[in-house]
Short mmCIF file of C-alpha atoms and ligand atoms in Angstrom, two decimals:
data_model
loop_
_atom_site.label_atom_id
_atom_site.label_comp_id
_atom_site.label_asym_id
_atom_site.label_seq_id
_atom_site.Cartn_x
_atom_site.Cartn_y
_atom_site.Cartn_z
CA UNK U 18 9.47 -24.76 -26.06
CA UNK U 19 10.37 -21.10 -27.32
CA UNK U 20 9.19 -18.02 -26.85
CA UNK U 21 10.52 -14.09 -26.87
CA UNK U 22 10.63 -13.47 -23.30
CA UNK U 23 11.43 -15.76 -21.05
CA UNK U 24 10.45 -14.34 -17.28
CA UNK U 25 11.49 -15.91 -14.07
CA UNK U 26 9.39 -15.31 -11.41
CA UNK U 27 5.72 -14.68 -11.39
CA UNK U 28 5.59 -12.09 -8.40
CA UNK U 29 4.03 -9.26 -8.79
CA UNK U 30 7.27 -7.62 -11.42
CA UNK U 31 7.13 -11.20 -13.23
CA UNK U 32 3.02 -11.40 -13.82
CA UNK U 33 2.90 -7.47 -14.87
CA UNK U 34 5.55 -7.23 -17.70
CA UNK U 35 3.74 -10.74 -19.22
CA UNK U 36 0.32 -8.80 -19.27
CA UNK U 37 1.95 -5.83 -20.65
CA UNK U 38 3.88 -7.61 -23.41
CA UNK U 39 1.10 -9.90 -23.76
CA UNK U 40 -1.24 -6.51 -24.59
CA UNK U 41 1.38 -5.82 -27.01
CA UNK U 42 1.46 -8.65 -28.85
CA UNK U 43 4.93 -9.97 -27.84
CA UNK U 44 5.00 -13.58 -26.20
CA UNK U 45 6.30 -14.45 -23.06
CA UNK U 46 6.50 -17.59 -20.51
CA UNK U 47 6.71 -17.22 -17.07
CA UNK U 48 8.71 -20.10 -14.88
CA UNK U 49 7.89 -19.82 -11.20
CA UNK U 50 9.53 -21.92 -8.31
CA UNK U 51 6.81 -21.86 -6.21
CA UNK U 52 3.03 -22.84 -6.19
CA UNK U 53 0.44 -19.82 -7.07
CA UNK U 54 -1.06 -20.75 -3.56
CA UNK U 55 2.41 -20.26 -2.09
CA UNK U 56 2.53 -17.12 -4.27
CA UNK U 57 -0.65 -15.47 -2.69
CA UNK U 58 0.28 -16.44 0.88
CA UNK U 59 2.95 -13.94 0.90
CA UNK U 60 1.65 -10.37 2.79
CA UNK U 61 3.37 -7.23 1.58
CA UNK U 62 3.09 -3.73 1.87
CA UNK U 63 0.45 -1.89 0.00
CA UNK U 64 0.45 1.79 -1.21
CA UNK U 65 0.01 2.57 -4.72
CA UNK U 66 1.55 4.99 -6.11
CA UNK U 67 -0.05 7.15 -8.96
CA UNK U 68 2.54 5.71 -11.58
CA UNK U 69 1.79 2.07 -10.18
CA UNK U 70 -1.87 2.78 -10.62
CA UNK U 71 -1.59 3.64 -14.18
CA UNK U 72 0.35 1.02 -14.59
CA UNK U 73 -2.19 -1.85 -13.76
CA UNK U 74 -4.96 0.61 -15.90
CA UNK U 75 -2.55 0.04 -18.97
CA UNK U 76 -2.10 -3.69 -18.32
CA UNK U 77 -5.96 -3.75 -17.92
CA UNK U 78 -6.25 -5.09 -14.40
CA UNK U 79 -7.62 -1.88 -12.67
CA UNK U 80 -10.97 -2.49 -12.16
CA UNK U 81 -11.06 -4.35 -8.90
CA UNK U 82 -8.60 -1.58 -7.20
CA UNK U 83 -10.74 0.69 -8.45
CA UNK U 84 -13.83 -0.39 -6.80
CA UNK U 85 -11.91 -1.98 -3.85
CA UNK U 86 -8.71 0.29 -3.25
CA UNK U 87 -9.17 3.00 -0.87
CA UNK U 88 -7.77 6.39 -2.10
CA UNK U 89 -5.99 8.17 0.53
CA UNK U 90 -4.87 11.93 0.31
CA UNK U 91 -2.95 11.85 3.56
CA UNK U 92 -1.06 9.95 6.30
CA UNK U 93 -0.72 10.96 9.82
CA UNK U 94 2.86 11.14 11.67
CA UNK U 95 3.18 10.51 15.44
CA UNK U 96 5.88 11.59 17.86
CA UNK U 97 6.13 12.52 21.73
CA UNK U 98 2.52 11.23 21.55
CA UNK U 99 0.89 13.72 18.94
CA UNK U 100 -0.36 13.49 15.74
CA UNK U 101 0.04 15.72 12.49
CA UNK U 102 -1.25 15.58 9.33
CA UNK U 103 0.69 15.58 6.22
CA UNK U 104 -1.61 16.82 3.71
CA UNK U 105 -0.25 14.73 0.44
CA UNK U 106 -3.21 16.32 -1.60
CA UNK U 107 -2.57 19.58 -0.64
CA UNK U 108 1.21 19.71 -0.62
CA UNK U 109 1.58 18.08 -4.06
CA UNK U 110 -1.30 19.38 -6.31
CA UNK U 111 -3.81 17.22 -6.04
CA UNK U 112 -2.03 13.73 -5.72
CA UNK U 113 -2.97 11.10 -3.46
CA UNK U 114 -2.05 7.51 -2.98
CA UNK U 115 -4.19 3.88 -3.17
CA UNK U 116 -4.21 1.62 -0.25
CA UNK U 117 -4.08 -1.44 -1.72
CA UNK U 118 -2.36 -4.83 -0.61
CA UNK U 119 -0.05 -6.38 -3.08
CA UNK U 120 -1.42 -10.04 -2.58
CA UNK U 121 -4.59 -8.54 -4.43
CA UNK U 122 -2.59 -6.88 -7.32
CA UNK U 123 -0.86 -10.41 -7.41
CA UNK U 124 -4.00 -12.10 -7.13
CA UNK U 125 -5.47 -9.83 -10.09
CA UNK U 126 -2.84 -10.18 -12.29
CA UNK U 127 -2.98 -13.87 -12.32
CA UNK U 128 -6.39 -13.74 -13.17
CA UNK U 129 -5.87 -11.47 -16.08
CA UNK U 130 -3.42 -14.12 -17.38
CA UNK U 131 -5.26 -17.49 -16.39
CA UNK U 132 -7.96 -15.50 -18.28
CA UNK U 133 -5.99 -14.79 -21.36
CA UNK U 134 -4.73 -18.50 -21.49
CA UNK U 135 -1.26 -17.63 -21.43
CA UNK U 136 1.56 -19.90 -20.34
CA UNK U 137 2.72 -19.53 -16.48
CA UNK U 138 4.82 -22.87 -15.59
CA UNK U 139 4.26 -23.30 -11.62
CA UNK U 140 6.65 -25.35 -9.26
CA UNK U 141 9.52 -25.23 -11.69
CA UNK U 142 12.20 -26.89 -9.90
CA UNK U 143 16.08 -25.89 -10.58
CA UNK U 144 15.65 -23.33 -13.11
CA UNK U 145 19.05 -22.18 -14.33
CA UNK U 146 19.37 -19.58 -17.29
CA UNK U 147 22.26 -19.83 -19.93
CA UNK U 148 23.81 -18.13 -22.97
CA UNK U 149 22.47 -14.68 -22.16
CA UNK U 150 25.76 -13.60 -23.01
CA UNK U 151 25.54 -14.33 -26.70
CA UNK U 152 22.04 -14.28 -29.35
CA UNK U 153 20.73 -17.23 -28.56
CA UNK U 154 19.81 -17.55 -24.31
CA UNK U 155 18.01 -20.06 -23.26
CA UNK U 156 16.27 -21.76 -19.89
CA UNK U 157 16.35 -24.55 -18.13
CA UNK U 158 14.42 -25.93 -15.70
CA UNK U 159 12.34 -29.14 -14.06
CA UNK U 160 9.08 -30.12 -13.46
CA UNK U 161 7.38 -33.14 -12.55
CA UNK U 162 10.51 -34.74 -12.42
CA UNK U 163 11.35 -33.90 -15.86
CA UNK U 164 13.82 -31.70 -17.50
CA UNK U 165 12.40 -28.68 -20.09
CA UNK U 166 14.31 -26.53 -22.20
CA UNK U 167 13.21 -22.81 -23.15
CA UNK U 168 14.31 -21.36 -25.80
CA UNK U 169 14.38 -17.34 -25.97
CA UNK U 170 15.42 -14.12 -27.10
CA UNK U 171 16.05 -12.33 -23.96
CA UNK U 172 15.62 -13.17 -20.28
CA UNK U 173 13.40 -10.96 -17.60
CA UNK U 174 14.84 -12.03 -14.18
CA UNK U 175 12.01 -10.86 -12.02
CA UNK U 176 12.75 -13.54 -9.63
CA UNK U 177 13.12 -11.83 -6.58
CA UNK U 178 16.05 -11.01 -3.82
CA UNK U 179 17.02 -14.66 -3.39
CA UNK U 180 16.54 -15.79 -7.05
CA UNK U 181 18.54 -17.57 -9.66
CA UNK U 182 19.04 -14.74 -12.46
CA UNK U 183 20.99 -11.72 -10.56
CA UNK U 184 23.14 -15.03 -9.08
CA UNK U 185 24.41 -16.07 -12.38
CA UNK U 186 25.82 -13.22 -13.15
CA UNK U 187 29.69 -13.41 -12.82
CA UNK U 188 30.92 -11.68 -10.01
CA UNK U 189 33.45 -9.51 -12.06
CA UNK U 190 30.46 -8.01 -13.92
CA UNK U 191 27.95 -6.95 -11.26
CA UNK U 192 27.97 -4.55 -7.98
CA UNK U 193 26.27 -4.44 -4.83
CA UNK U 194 25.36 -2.03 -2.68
CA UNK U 195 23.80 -3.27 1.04
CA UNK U 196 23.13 -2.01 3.87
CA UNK U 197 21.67 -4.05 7.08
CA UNK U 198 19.56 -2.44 9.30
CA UNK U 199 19.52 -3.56 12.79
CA UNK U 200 16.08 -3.80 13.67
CA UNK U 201 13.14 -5.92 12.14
CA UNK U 202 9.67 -5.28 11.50
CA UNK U 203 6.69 -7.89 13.43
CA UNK U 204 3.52 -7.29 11.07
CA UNK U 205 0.04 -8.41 11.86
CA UNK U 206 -3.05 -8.41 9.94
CA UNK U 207 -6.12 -8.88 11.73
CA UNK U 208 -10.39 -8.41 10.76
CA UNK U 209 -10.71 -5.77 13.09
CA UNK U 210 -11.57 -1.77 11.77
CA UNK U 211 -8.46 0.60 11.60
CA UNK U 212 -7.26 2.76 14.36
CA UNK U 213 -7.82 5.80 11.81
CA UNK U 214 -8.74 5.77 8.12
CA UNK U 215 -5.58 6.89 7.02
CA UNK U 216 -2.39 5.44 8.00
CA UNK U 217 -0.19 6.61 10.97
CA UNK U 218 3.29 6.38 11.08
CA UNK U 219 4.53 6.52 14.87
CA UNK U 220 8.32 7.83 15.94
CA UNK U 221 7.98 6.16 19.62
CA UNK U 222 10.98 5.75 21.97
CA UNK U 223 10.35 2.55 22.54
CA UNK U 224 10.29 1.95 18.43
CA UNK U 225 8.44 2.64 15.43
CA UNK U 226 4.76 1.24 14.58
CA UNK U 227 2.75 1.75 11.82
CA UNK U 228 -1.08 1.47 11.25
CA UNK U 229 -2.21 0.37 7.94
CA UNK U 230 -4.95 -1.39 6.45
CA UNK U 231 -6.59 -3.42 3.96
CA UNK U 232 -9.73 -2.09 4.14
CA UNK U 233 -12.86 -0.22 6.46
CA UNK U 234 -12.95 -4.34 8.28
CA UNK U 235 -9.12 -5.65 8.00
CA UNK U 236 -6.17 -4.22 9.76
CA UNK U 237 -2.34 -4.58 9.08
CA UNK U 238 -0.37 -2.78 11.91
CA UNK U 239 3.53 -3.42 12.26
CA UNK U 240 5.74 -3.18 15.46
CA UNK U 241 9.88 -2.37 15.30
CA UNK U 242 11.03 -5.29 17.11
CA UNK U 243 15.07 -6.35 17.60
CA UNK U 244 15.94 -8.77 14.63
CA UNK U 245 16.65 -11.72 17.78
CA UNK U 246 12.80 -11.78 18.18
CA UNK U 247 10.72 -14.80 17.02
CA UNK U 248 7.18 -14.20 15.49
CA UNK U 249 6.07 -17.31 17.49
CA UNK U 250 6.84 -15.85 20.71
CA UNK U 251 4.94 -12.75 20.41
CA UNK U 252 0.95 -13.30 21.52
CA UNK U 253 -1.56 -10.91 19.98
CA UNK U 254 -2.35 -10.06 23.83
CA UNK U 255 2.02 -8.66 23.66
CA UNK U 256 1.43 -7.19 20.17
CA UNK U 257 -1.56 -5.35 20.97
CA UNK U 258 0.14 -4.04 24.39
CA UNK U 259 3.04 -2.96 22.83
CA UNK U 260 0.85 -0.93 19.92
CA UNK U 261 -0.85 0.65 22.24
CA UNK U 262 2.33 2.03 24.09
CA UNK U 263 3.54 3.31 21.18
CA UNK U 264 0.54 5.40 19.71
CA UNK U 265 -0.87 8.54 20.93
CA UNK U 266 -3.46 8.47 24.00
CA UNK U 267 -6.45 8.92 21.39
CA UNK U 268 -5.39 6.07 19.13
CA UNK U 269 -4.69 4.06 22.11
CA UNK U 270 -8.14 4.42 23.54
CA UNK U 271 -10.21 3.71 19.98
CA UNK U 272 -8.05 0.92 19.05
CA UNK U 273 -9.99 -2.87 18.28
CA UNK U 274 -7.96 -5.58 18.98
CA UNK U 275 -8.78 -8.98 18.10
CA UNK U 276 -7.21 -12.54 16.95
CA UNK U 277 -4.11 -12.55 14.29
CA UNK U 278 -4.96 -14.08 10.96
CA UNK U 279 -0.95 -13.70 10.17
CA UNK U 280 1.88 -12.63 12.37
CA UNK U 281 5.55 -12.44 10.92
CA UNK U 282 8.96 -10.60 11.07
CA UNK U 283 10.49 -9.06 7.86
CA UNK U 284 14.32 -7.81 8.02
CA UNK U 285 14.79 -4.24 6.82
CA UNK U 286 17.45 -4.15 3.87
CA UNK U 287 18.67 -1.11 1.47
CA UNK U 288 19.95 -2.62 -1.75
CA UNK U 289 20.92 -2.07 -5.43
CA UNK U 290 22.53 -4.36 -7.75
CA UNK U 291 24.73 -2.07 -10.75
CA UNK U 292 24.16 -2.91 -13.79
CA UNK U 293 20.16 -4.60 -14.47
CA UNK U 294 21.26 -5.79 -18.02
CA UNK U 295 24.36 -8.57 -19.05
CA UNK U 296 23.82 -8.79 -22.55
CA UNK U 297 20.10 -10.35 -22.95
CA UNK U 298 19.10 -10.75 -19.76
CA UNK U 299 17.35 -7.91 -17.49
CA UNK U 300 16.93 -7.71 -14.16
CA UNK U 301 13.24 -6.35 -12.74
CA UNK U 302 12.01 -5.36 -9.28
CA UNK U 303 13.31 -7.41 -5.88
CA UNK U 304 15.75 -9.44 -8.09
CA UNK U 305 17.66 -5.97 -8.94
CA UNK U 306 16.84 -3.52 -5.72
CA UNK U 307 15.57 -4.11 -1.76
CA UNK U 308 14.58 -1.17 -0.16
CA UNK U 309 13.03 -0.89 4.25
CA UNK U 310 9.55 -0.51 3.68
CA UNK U 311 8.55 2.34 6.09
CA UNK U 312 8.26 4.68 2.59
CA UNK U 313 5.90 1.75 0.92
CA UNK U 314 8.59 2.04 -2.31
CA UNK U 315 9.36 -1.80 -2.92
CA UNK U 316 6.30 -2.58 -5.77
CA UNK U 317 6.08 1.02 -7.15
CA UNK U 318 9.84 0.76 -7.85
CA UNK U 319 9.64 -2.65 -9.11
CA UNK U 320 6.30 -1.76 -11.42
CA UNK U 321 8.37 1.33 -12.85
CA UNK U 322 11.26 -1.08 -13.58
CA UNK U 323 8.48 -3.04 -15.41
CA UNK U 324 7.20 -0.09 -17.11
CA UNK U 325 10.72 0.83 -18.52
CA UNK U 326 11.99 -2.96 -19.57
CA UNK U 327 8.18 -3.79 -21.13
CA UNK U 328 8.22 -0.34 -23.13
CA UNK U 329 11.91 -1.81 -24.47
CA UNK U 330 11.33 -4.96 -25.53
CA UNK U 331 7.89 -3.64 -27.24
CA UNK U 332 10.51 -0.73 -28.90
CA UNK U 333 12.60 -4.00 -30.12
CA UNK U 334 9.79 -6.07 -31.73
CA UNK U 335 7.47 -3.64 -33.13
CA UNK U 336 10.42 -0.77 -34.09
CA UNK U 337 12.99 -2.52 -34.30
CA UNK U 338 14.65 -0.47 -31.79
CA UNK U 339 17.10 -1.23 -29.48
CA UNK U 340 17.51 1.98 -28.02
CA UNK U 341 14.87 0.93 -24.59
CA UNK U 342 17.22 -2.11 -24.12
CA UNK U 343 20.48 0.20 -24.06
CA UNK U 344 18.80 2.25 -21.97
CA UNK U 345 16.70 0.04 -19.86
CA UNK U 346 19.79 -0.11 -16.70
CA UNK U 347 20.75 3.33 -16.37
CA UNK U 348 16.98 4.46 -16.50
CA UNK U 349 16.14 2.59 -13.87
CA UNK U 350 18.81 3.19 -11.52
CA UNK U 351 18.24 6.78 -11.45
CA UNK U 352 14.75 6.16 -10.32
CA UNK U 353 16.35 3.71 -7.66
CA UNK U 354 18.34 5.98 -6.15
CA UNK U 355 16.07 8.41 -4.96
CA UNK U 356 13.53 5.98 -4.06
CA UNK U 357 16.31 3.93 -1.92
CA UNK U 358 17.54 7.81 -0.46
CA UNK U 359 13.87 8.27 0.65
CA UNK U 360 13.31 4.60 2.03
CA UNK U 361 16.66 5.13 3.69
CA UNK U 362 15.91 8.41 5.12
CA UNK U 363 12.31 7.90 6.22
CA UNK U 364 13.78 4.80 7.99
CA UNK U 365 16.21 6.61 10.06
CA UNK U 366 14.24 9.14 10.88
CA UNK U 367 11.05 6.62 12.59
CA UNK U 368 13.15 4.16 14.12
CA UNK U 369 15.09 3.81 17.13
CA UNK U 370 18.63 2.55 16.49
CA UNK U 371 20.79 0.87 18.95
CA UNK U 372 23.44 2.53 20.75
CA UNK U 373 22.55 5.93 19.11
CA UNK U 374 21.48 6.84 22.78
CA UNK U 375 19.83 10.17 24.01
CA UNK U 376 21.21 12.36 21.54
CA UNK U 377 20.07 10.41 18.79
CA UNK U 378 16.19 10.45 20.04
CA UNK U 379 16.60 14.47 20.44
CA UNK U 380 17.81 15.21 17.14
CA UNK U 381 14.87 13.15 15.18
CA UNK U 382 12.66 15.02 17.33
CA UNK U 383 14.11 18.08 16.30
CA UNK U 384 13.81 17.02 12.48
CA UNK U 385 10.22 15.21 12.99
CA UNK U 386 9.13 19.16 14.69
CA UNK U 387 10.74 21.14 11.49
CA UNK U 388 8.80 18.09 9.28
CA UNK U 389 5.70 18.94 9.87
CA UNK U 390 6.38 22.93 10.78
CA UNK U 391 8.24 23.71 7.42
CA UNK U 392 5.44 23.50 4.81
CA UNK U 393 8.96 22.76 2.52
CA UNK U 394 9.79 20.30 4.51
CA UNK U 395 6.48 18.66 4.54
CA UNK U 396 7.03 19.38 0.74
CA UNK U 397 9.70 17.22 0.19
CA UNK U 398 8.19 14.07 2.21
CA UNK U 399 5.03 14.36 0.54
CA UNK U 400 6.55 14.33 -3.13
CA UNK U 401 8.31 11.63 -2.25
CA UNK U 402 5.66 9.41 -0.48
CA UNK U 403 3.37 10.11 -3.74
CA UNK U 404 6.10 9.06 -6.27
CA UNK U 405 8.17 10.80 -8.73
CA UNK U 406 7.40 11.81 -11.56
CA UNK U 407 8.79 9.27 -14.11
N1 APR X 14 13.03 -19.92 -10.23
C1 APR X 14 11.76 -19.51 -10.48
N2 APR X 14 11.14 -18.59 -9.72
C2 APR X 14 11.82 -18.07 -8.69
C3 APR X 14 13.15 -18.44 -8.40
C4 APR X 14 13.75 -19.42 -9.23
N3 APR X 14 15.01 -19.82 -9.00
N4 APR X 14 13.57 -17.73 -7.33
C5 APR X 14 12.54 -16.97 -6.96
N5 APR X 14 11.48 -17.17 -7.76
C6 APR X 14 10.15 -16.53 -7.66
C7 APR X 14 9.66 -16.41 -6.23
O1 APR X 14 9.06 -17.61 -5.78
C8 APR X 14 8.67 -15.27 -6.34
O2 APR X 14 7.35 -15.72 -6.61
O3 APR X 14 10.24 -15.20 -8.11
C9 APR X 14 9.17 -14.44 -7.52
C10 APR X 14 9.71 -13.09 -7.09
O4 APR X 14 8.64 -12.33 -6.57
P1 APR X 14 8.85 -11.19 -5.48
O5 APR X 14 9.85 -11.62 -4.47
O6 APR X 14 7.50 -10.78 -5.03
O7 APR X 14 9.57 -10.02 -6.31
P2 APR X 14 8.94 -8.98 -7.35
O8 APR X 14 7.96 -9.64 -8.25
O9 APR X 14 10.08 -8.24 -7.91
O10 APR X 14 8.05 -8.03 -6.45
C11 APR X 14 8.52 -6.88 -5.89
O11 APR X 14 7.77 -7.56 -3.76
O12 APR X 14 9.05 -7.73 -1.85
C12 APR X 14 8.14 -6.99 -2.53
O13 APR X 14 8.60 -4.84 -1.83
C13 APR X 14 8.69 -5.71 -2.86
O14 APR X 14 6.66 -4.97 -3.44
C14 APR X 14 7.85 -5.37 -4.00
C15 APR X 14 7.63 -6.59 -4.74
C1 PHB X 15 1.23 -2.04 4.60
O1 PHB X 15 0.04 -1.74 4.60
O2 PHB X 15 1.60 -3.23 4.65
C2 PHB X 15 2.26 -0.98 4.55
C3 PHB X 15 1.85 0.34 4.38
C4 PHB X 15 2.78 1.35 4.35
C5 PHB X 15 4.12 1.06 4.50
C6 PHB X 15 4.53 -0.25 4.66
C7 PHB X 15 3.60 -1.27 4.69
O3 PHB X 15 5.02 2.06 4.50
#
């Protein structure tokens, strides 16, 4: 088989450069590991950003987060058990954010794609990439017990943190940046109406929470839990306890509890790779960069990373152009950077850290009180949490 871009991994990066190229008129195959079942079982976070919004307009999947999405134009932050209002509208000219989850985007996207016919090769087994080095890459992988060979022009390794592409680069040629953070966060998604119909992000002493949502029925509310702790052994009676403590004495009194439909603990993780390019093969979204997801950054960083390598490889076939490609890693990066400072910083600030003690509580206090006192304080969150400009 050939084609002009060959993309590994159809997660959410994966399936939105194919419908972007694909509206383009440049041809791509997708090879995913996993089942498209397996695919939509994952649960991640799920704020828009304006950019990211735009985004899945231009690739023509908008319509159901239009009519289903819930615009929000501010978030509430919680510490020593009050609530304020940061005003994202208000502080940023008019900007707001859309509530919603990435399993739908995914779930939209492959639509668009089944719909257009085009070629998406689930449950590829051992997919290894080669030659990217020199003109002529190509792909291997497996399936059904027997072994394929794609042919390409360049490689999109949108395959995700643990994935094959960023791993077969040689170690001499790539950098990593990582840091660990010492906590986890337990999520849980349950049909029950939200605490509040915007989300609240809670600085408690015994840990940070967060209440989101899915929509006016279905819940998603997360707990900061030690990274020792097993989903299995928390109930939904513990979970719901331990909310509670942690939220302010309205919250706690409207809250609706009920049943789990999906209870899990995701590790918190800052990471770049430097470079995203080795000769014809790019990296896109979780393959490249990891960031904690208290800021919500993870798919609007990957979709602008899909923005910038779709725009170059459009630049190459229809301008002949190269200039997108040369320019596709060190774009991208700078966009990184801040998004990974703000993850980074929003994290410390909401989270209790081990062994940071009494001193460490007072002085996020003291920054949480000048937050939401210093309309340029509030400033700076707010830009952030609605995206930068491109
Ligand atoms: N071969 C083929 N496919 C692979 C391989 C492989 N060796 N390794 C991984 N994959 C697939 C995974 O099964 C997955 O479906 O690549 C896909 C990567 O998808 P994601 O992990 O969702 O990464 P990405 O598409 O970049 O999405 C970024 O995900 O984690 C969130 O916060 C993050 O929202 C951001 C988004
Ligand atoms: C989510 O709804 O899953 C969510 C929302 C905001 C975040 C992280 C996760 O910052």
């Amino acid at each position: 088989m050939r084609t002009q871009v060959a993309i590994i991994g159809a997660g959410p990066s994966g399936l939105l450069l194919g419908q972007l190229l694909y509206k383009a008129g440049v041809d791509a195959v997708i090879l995913e590991r996993q089942s498209g079942d397996y695919v939509l079982s994952r649960i991640r976070a799920g704020v828009l950003e304006q950019v990211t919004t735009d985004l899945l307009d231009e690739a023509g999947v908008g319509a159901r987060m239009h009519a289903e999405g819930l615009a929000h134009t501010g978030f509430d932050m919680l510490f020593q058990e009050t609530r304020h209002r940061i005003d994202l509208h208000t502080l940023t000219g008019g900007k707001q954010v859309m509530v919603y989850g990435q399993t739908e985007v995914t779930r939209d996207l492959m639509a668009a794609r089944q719909a257009a016919g085009l070629t998406t090769v689930y449950e590829a087994r051992n997919v290894s990439v080669h030659d990217f080095d020199g003109a002529q890459p190509y792909v291997l992988y497996e399936k059904d017990g027997q072994q394929h060979r794609l042919d390409c022009d360049f490689i999109a390794g949108c395959d995700g943190f643990h994935g094959v592409c960023r791993a077969s680069v040689p170690a001499g040629a790539i950098t990593e940046f990582e840091k660990v953070y010492p906590f986890g966060w337990l999520g849980l998604l349950a049909d029950t109406p939200p605490v509040h119909h915007e989300l609240i992000y809670a600085n408690s002493r015994r840990g940070f929470a967060l209440c989101s949502q899915r929509s006016a029925t279905r819940s998603r509310y997360y707990l900061q839990v030690p990274l020792t702790d097993k989903a299995e052994a928390w109930s939904d009676d513990a979970f719901w306890q331990e909310l509670r403590l942690r939220l302010d004495p309205e919250a706690r009194e409207i809250l609706v509890t009920g049943p789990s439909l999906e209870k899990s603990i995701a590790p918190l993780r800052s990471f770049v790779t430097e470079p995203m390019r080795f000769g014809r093969m790019f990296l896109a979204g979780d393959a490249a960069h990891i960031v904690p997801p208290t800021g919500a950054k993870g798919l609007n960083l990957a979709a602008t990373d899909v923005k910038y390598l779709s725009t170059a490889f459009i630049e190459f076939y229809l301008e002949r152009s190269s200039a997108g490609i040369d320019h596709y890693s060190q774009r991208c990066l700078q966009r990184i950077w801040k998004g990974e400072r703000f993850s980074w910083w929003f994290t410390s600030l909401m989270h209790q850290f081990p062994g940071e003690g009494a001193i460490g509580y007072k002085l996020q206090e003291a920054e949480l009180a000048y937050l939401v006192q210093s309309q340029a304080a509030s400033t700076v969150l707010a830009e952030n949490y609605v995206g930068l400009p491109l």
